[in-house]
Structure formats: C-alpha cells, structure tokens
Amino acid sequence: MALVELRNVTKIYHLGGEEIRALDGVSLDIQAGEFISIIGPSGSGKSTLMHILGCLDSPTGGTIQLDGVMIQDASPRQLAAIRNRKIGFVFQFFNLLPKLNVLQNVELPMIYSGVSGKERRQRAMKALEAVDLSNRSKHRPSQLSGGQQQRVAIARALVNDPRIIFADEPTGNLDSHTGEAILALFRKLSTEGRTIVLVTHDPEIAAVTPRRIEIRDGKIADKVDERLAGLDRPLPTAPAAATV
Amino acid sequence: MSTPSGKLPNEALQQSSVNVWATVELGLNEIWAHKFRSLLTMLGIILGVSSLVAMSALVKGMEKGAKEALIAIGGLEEVRVEAQDLPIEEQNRKDQAVGITVNDVYALAANAPLVTRLSPEMRVPATISANGKTFRPFFCMGVWPVALEMNQHVIQYGRMFNEIDDEMARSVCVIGTEIRDQLWGSPEETGQDVIPLGRTIYINGLPFTIIGMFEHYESEQARKERELAQLEAQRNGGKKPTGPKRNRGWSGRDGGWVFWIKNATIYMPLNTAWMKFRAGVSRAAANNTGPGPGGATGDPRLSSLQVRIASVDLLGTALQQIRNVLMFTHQGLEDFAFRTQEDWAENINTFVHNARLSGGIIAGISLLVGGIGIMNIMLASISERVREIGIRKSIGATTIDIFVQILVESVVIALLGGLGGLVTSFLLVHLIASFSPTDNAPIITFTAMFVAFGFSALVGVLAGLFPAFKASRLNPIQALRYD
C-alpha cells in the first residue's frame, strides 16, 4: 500500500461569507521512497495541500491515510504526535529558533517525543553529521549562512527518523548556487530511501524530482504543464531510487 | 493493507512526555535573554512579597512586646479587687462602706478555694529621699511577702522582708532599680552598679532600711540595646558615649512604661505601712465620708487586693466566689470591683488582628499588581514569539506543551521574584526598624515567609494562565506565516 493515500480531499475556507475551495477533490498516492515535487502557481492550493499532508491542518472532506492510519478526523493532539514522529518539515525561511544553538535546534523535536537528554545529543550530532555541520553544533543560527541554516533545518527534520519529509520552497531564500547544494542534499537523502515532497513554483527545482504533481485551482492537473514542471529541461543525472 | 478503521495506533496517541526540567530551563533562558525586562517584571512580586513578610514581622514584633509587658504585670490569672463607689441606690449606706480590708483577705483565704494567692496592697503616696535627692516612686506600698511572687518580682540583691518583719512592723523596704537610679545614679551614669543595701532611705520623712533590691526589668529589646551600648562603650576604651542622654523615663513607647513602673516600685511590710502611715489610699477613698481609715473596727483598709485564681478557664467562677465572700463581709454593699487583664489581652489580639488584616490587604494588592505586570509581560512576550510557537507546533509540540511552557515561564518569574522578595524583606525590615517608632524588633517568621512565597507562586500561576492559553491556541499555519 501507499505511504500516503488521499481520497477526494477538499478544503473549504470561508472568507467574508465567500466560499473558497482551496482543494477540490484531490486524490493522490505517494509511495514510500518517492521523491515528488508539487508545483503550481501561487494561490493554486499547493500550500494547503502540503499543510494537510503535513498534518498541520485538517481537511473539510475526504480521507487521508498516512502510514496506515486514517488521520482526517484526528484530534490536534494526535496530529501533533504524528507531526513529531512521522513528518519532517523544511521551510523556506529555515524557521530555526534564534535563541537556541544549532545542536539545541536539532534536538527540539526529540524534546517533544520525550527522548532522554543523552540520546538526544547523540542523535542530534548524528543528524548534523549527515548534513555535514557537526563542527557548527555550538553556533547560533544567526552565525551561519543561509545554506548552512537550511542544512540545520534539514537535520532537524531528519532527527526523529520521519516517514516523510515536506520541504516548502526550501531554496526560495537561497542564491542559486547554495540552492543547488541543498537540492543535491535532498537527492542524496532520496537515494538513501527517504520519502521527500518538495513544494515549489520553481521549474528548475521541480525538474530535479522524478515525479511531479501540478495543482491548479485546487485540483490536480491532468496534464503537467511542461514548462512549469521543468520537463523541457533534461533530467539531472541523479536517479530516483524508488519506483515511480 | 488499507485500514479504514479510523483508529490511531497507540504510538500516535501516547502523550509526549516533555521533561519538566527542560521546560524550566527554557523558561530561565527566556528570562535571562531579557534580563532587564524580567527584573522590572519581578519587581512587583519582589515588593509584594517583601512587604508581606516585613509587615508580618513588624506586627509579630509588636505582639511579642505587648505580650511580654502583659506577663511582666502578672499574666491573665491575676485579678485586682479595688474599692468602688456604691451604686446610686445604695448611696444612703455610704457610711457603712468600709472598702477592702485585711479582714476580707482572711475571709477570702478561708472561703474561696479557687483563689490560690492573696496579696493585699496598702498604697502610700510617698516622697522618698536619700543621698540628698528626692523622688516620687510610682508604687510605694505595704504588702505581704507574697507580693514578690504575685507581681513577678525577683530579688537580685539582699532579701525580701518576711512574715516576722511584717509582724514586728519593722522599718525595712525593698526597692526597684529605678529608685536606686534616681537616688544614687544608674550604672550607665556612674559607671558602677550601686547596691544600696543597708542604707537608709526616708519615706515621707521616716527612716527605712533597704534590705533588698529587685533585678532590673526591661523588655528583651531594651536589654539588647543596653548590652550593645555597653559593648560599644567598651570598644571605645571606656569613654562615655557622647550625645544626648537616653530617655529612661516615661518614653511612651509600646510596653516600655510597664517595665518602668515595675522598676519604680518600693515595697514595705503591710503592717509597717499601717503602723507608720495609717493609710491605704484608694480611688474611692477621696469622697468617702465614712469612718477614717480602718473605721470603727480598726480593720486596716487596703488600697487594693491582688488575687491569683487557680486557672484562667475558671475566671468567671472564681470571680463569683470572691464576690459572694465579699458581699457577705461587706454586708451586701457592693463597694468593690474586679479588674482583670483580659481586656488588655483582648486589645492586643484585636490590634494584631487589625494590623495583620490591613497590612495583608496592602501587601496582597501589591502582589496582585505584580501579577498583572507578569501577565502583561507574558502577553507581550508571546506576541513577539508567535513564530517560535508556530515552529514548535510544526515539529510536534502539543497544545499542552506550549501551555506548560508559557505557564512555567510565568511561574519561574514569580518564584524568582518571590525569592528576591524574601531577601529584600530582610533589608526592608532592617530599614523600617531603623526609623520606626516601636521598641520591638520585628520578627521574621517562617510561616510568613512560606505564605508570602506560596502567594507569589499562586500569582505566577494565575498570571500565566491566560497568556499560556492564548499561546497554546495559536494556529500553527498562521503562526508560521507571522512576521
């Protein structure tokens, strides 16, 4: 079975009496180990989709199954526990806590899953090694470059060994060179068997992923816009490990 | 495997157990990151706690001083029987009102079992002189030797007169230290402790031999002050302290006058007073038109009669017994009255209660203001940390985790303020004691400290509840978008 199964998911907002269908009957399967990009212009509903997939939000209708569990009706507390253990987030603006050092930032998810202090430190250091930043563990986020901060954020997303990682415009705030390095890191993680979902509006980034899903007006577009999805470019050499 | 059961596995349901200490550490870091702001916030709690403790210490000090004074005059078991004007309907029998006499004392001793001690007093308005100086003592009276015990006197030098002195009506007397101080000079003035045993003193012109002297009575506070002054005098190489002389007389300070009165006392045997002066004056004596002192019976009239009863609990019963006996010996004339110290004790309690209440309310209000300060700062703090809260929620912090985090921060501020307040209270108490009009040193009690600290914790919790609730309800998506 698929790691994530969306069936007919809708999300409706009410803004000043007006009904906005941010998601309109989205059905989607994501297999374990897939490397996917969700693309679409701003306002298309891709952020809403990511929030629902990432258990930050609940759908108005439809069913979601994540790792064998139906979560559309889960309570906020249950969603928090799922976010903590099964999901890792990487954001455009890194979203590290400025008052904590790098190690403490990476340890943070484990604090909320009740991991003991010693094990926390070990696992955080391991995660930092994976992103090649173990020598910066005592630095504050403000003392790091943007690329380094994003790598810390990735380490934080990895540290609880999640089933799936969501990256929301992870390169949006980085120069192209650093952005490529981050994308290379995602590709590496993908080859290690991680399930990764990139949300972006940038065709160059979408071009990296073997599978692309385009959201348009709250629906999955039947045919991916080739230019938007970066299909007019040649695929990069790094292969996807998992079956598509 | 599709499980449309809609149920979540245990792993997901299991509540994440955040280490409490980690949360406290988080709170401390947050406080440390804004040192000055936190200090200002704590100030309210510091002032509240310290004023609560200091207020309670002051009241406790006054209460102790007042109780000491109460004990110095004999405690609650002592009842004074005094002569009193006849009620208006008995005024026609005024000539038969003899007042309290020695006969009454024997009658009470024989017939009132609840009375354990009887001490007749015959007060002599006296001017005493010796060593070329004159002084009017507060008390000059003829008593039985039992007066020593009744009035909590202690002989330091010489001896008390005994039953034989009384029987023989010897011209002997026992004096308080104030008499000595006035006639021969106090040790502070002369630099030596004059013990005037065997010297002659003139009471209303008649010579008496001093056979004993009481110890010097003073409140604990006065003793400490005196010892300190002595110590300082020694340190100054025996030089006399300069500056104005300390007022040793009617200072009008709390309770201090009780000790002064006790020191300005001179006792002689009852019979001596009767033989030499033929007089016991009483309040009612001035307008008594009946037979003179002693009357036709030759029964020595007393100024008053001190009575000790078996137990405070039996006060009412004992007073009734005494009344019955006296009504019989006085042929149905109620020309006497009882004075108990219950009124005084009650006054002390009322005063302490009122002082506690008003002080407590003021301190409570300042604690409340401190709490509002904490709430204010916590609200400001969470609105500048919306993003942080969003991040924490997105990586798995539950509503409860955020709630606890903010609440702990608030409580930590309050507890630190409480600790600071306890420290400050010591300084505050010293400051107040240095210029307060009371002679009684404030006493800081553990109860007061405990209560004040407990209240600061309570204020911290109450002040943190609303901000914590507000923070925990933040929507993570909106919080993450927040700039």
PDB file of C-alpha atoms in Angstrom, chain A residues 1 5 13 47-48 51 54 56-57 65 68-72 74-78 80-87 89 91 93-97 99-100 104-105 108-109 111-115 120 156 160, chain B residues 1-9 11-19 22 25-26 29-30 33-34 384-385 387-402 405 475-477 480-481:
ATOM      1  CA  MET A   1       0.000   0.000   0.000  1.00  0.00           C
ATOM      2  CA  GLU A   5      -3.337   7.927   0.256  1.00  0.00           C
ATOM      3  CA  TYR A  13     -12.324  28.343   3.589  1.00  0.00           C
ATOM      4  CA  SER A  47       0.427  25.100   0.256  1.00  0.00           C
ATOM      5  CA  THR A  48      -2.942  23.973   1.547  1.00  0.00           C
ATOM      6  CA  HIS A  51      -0.404  21.613   5.221  1.00  0.00           C
ATOM      7  CA  GLY A  54       1.830  17.535   6.855  1.00  0.00           C
ATOM      8  CA  LEU A  56      -0.807  20.969  10.195  1.00  0.00           C
ATOM      9  CA  ASP A  57      -4.389  21.266   9.015  1.00  0.00           C
ATOM     10  CA  GLN A  65      -4.293   7.705   5.202  1.00  0.00           C
ATOM     11  CA  GLY A  68      -1.662   3.002   7.533  1.00  0.00           C
ATOM     12  CA  VAL A  69      -3.531   5.417   9.779  1.00  0.00           C
ATOM     13  CA  MET A  70      -6.614   7.435   8.898  1.00  0.00           C
ATOM     14  CA  ILE A  71      -5.936  10.955  10.044  1.00  0.00           C
ATOM     15  CA  GLN A  72      -8.708  13.126   8.629  1.00  0.00           C
ATOM     16  CA  ALA A  74      -7.582  13.099  14.299  1.00  0.00           C
ATOM     17  CA  SER A  75      -7.544  15.481  17.241  1.00  0.00           C
ATOM     18  CA  PRO A  76      -4.988  18.317  17.382  1.00  0.00           C
ATOM     19  CA  ARG A  77      -3.021  16.358  19.958  1.00  0.00           C
ATOM     20  CA  GLN A  78      -2.883  13.272  17.775  1.00  0.00           C
ATOM     21  CA  ALA A  80       0.926  16.917  16.912  1.00  0.00           C
ATOM     22  CA  ALA A  81       2.192  13.454  17.786  1.00  0.00           C
ATOM     23  CA  ILE A  82       2.127  12.426  14.106  1.00  0.00           C
ATOM     24  CA  ARG A  83       3.979  15.611  13.079  1.00  0.00           C
ATOM     25  CA  ASN A  84       6.517  14.871  15.740  1.00  0.00           C
ATOM     26  CA  ARG A  85       7.247  11.259  14.856  1.00  0.00           C
ATOM     27  CA  LYS A  86       6.354  10.710  11.201  1.00  0.00           C
ATOM     28  CA  ILE A  87       6.848  14.037   9.492  1.00  0.00           C
ATOM     29  CA  PHE A  89       9.381  19.923   7.777  1.00  0.00           C
ATOM     30  CA  PHE A  91      10.687  25.696   5.361  1.00  0.00           C
ATOM     31  CA  PHE A  93      12.714  30.732   5.894  1.00  0.00           C
ATOM     32  CA  PHE A  94      14.535  27.909   7.731  1.00  0.00           C
ATOM     33  CA  ASN A  95      12.483  28.590  10.901  1.00  0.00           C
ATOM     34  CA  LEU A  96      15.206  27.833  13.373  1.00  0.00           C
ATOM     35  CA  LEU A  97      14.821  29.191  16.907  1.00  0.00           C
ATOM     36  CA  LYS A  99      17.876  31.771  20.874  1.00  0.00           C
ATOM     37  CA  LEU A 100      18.948  28.144  20.710  1.00  0.00           C
ATOM     38  CA  GLN A 104      19.558  22.532  20.592  1.00  0.00           C
ATOM     39  CA  ASN A 105      17.569  23.351  17.475  1.00  0.00           C
ATOM     40  CA  LEU A 108      13.958  20.157  19.667  1.00  0.00           C
ATOM     41  CA  PRO A 109      11.689  17.534  18.042  1.00  0.00           C
ATOM     42  CA  ILE A 111      12.218  17.027  23.404  1.00  0.00           C
ATOM     43  CA  TYR A 112       8.585  16.737  22.390  1.00  0.00           C
ATOM     44  CA  SER A 113       8.852  12.988  21.880  1.00  0.00           C
ATOM     45  CA  GLY A 114      10.353  12.510  25.327  1.00  0.00           C
ATOM     46  CA  VAL A 115      13.804  11.269  24.344  1.00  0.00           C
ATOM     47  CA  ARG A 120      19.002  13.408  22.201  1.00  0.00           C
ATOM     48  CA  ARG A 156      16.107  18.838  12.479  1.00  0.00           C
ATOM     49  CA  ASN A 160      13.188  11.808  14.585  1.00  0.00           C
TER      50      ASN A 160
ATOM     51  CA  MET B   1      -3.111  -3.034   3.618  1.00  0.00           C
ATOM     52  CA  SER B   2      -5.808  -0.485   3.838  1.00  0.00           C
ATOM     53  CA  THR B   3      -7.151   0.116   7.318  1.00  0.00           C
ATOM     54  CA  PRO B   4     -10.195   2.288   7.094  1.00  0.00           C
ATOM     55  CA  SER B   5     -10.732   1.765  10.796  1.00  0.00           C
ATOM     56  CA  GLY B   6     -10.074   5.428  11.502  1.00  0.00           C
ATOM     57  CA  LYS B   7      -8.208   4.472  14.615  1.00  0.00           C
ATOM     58  CA  LEU B   8      -4.797   5.701  15.513  1.00  0.00           C
ATOM     59  CA  PRO B   9      -2.156   3.360  16.815  1.00  0.00           C
ATOM     60  CA  GLU B  11       2.191   5.212  19.395  1.00  0.00           C
ATOM     61  CA  ALA B  12       0.451   8.249  17.995  1.00  0.00           C
ATOM     62  CA  LEU B  13      -1.942   8.551  20.884  1.00  0.00           C
ATOM     63  CA  GLN B  14       0.689   8.288  23.530  1.00  0.00           C
ATOM     64  CA  GLN B  15       1.217  11.685  25.042  1.00  0.00           C
ATOM     65  CA  SER B  16       4.648  13.083  24.558  1.00  0.00           C
ATOM     66  CA  SER B  17       6.218  13.492  27.944  1.00  0.00           C
ATOM     67  CA  VAL B  18       8.261  16.649  27.915  1.00  0.00           C
ATOM     68  CA  ASN B  19      10.884  16.791  30.575  1.00  0.00           C
ATOM     69  CA  ALA B  22      13.859  21.075  30.208  1.00  0.00           C
ATOM     70  CA  GLU B  25      15.419  25.610  31.739  1.00  0.00           C
ATOM     71  CA  LEU B  26      13.673  27.018  28.693  1.00  0.00           C
ATOM     72  CA  ASN B  29      16.795  31.030  29.292  1.00  0.00           C
ATOM     73  CA  GLU B  30      13.916  33.184  28.161  1.00  0.00           C
ATOM     74  CA  ALA B  33      17.576  36.680  27.440  1.00  0.00           C
ATOM     75  CA  HIS B  34      15.578  39.691  28.639  1.00  0.00           C
ATOM     76  CA  GLU B 384       6.666  38.563  19.773  1.00  0.00           C
ATOM     77  CA  ARG B 385       7.173  34.804  19.798  1.00  0.00           C
ATOM     78  CA  ARG B 387       6.675  32.393  15.040  1.00  0.00           C
ATOM     79  CA  GLU B 388       8.591  30.412  17.629  1.00  0.00           C
ATOM     80  CA  ILE B 389       5.340  28.887  18.830  1.00  0.00           C
ATOM     81  CA  GLY B 390       4.433  28.039  15.235  1.00  0.00           C
ATOM     82  CA  ILE B 391       7.799  26.322  14.725  1.00  0.00           C
ATOM     83  CA  ARG B 392       7.453  24.352  17.932  1.00  0.00           C
ATOM     84  CA  LYS B 393       3.962  23.245  16.954  1.00  0.00           C
ATOM     85  CA  SER B 394       5.049  22.233  13.463  1.00  0.00           C
ATOM     86  CA  ILE B 395       7.700  19.903  14.849  1.00  0.00           C
ATOM     87  CA  GLY B 396       5.290  18.252  17.225  1.00  0.00           C
ATOM     88  CA  ALA B 397       4.647  20.390  20.303  1.00  0.00           C
ATOM     89  CA  THR B 398       1.110  19.809  21.511  1.00  0.00           C
ATOM     90  CA  THR B 399      -1.239  22.465  22.772  1.00  0.00           C
ATOM     91  CA  ILE B 400      -0.446  21.297  26.289  1.00  0.00           C
ATOM     92  CA  ASP B 401       3.311  21.536  25.702  1.00  0.00           C
ATOM     93  CA  ILE B 402       3.010  25.200  24.690  1.00  0.00           C
ATOM     94  CA  GLN B 405       5.967  26.234  28.554  1.00  0.00           C
ATOM     95  CA  ASN B 475      -2.900  28.034  14.719  1.00  0.00           C
ATOM     96  CA  PRO B 476       0.484  26.668  13.580  1.00  0.00           C
ATOM     97  CA  ILE B 477      -0.046  27.606   9.935  1.00  0.00           C
ATOM     98  CA  LEU B 480       4.441  30.211  10.811  1.00  0.00           C
ATOM     99  CA  ARG B 481       3.361  32.886   8.342  1.00  0.00           C
TER     100      ARG B 481
END
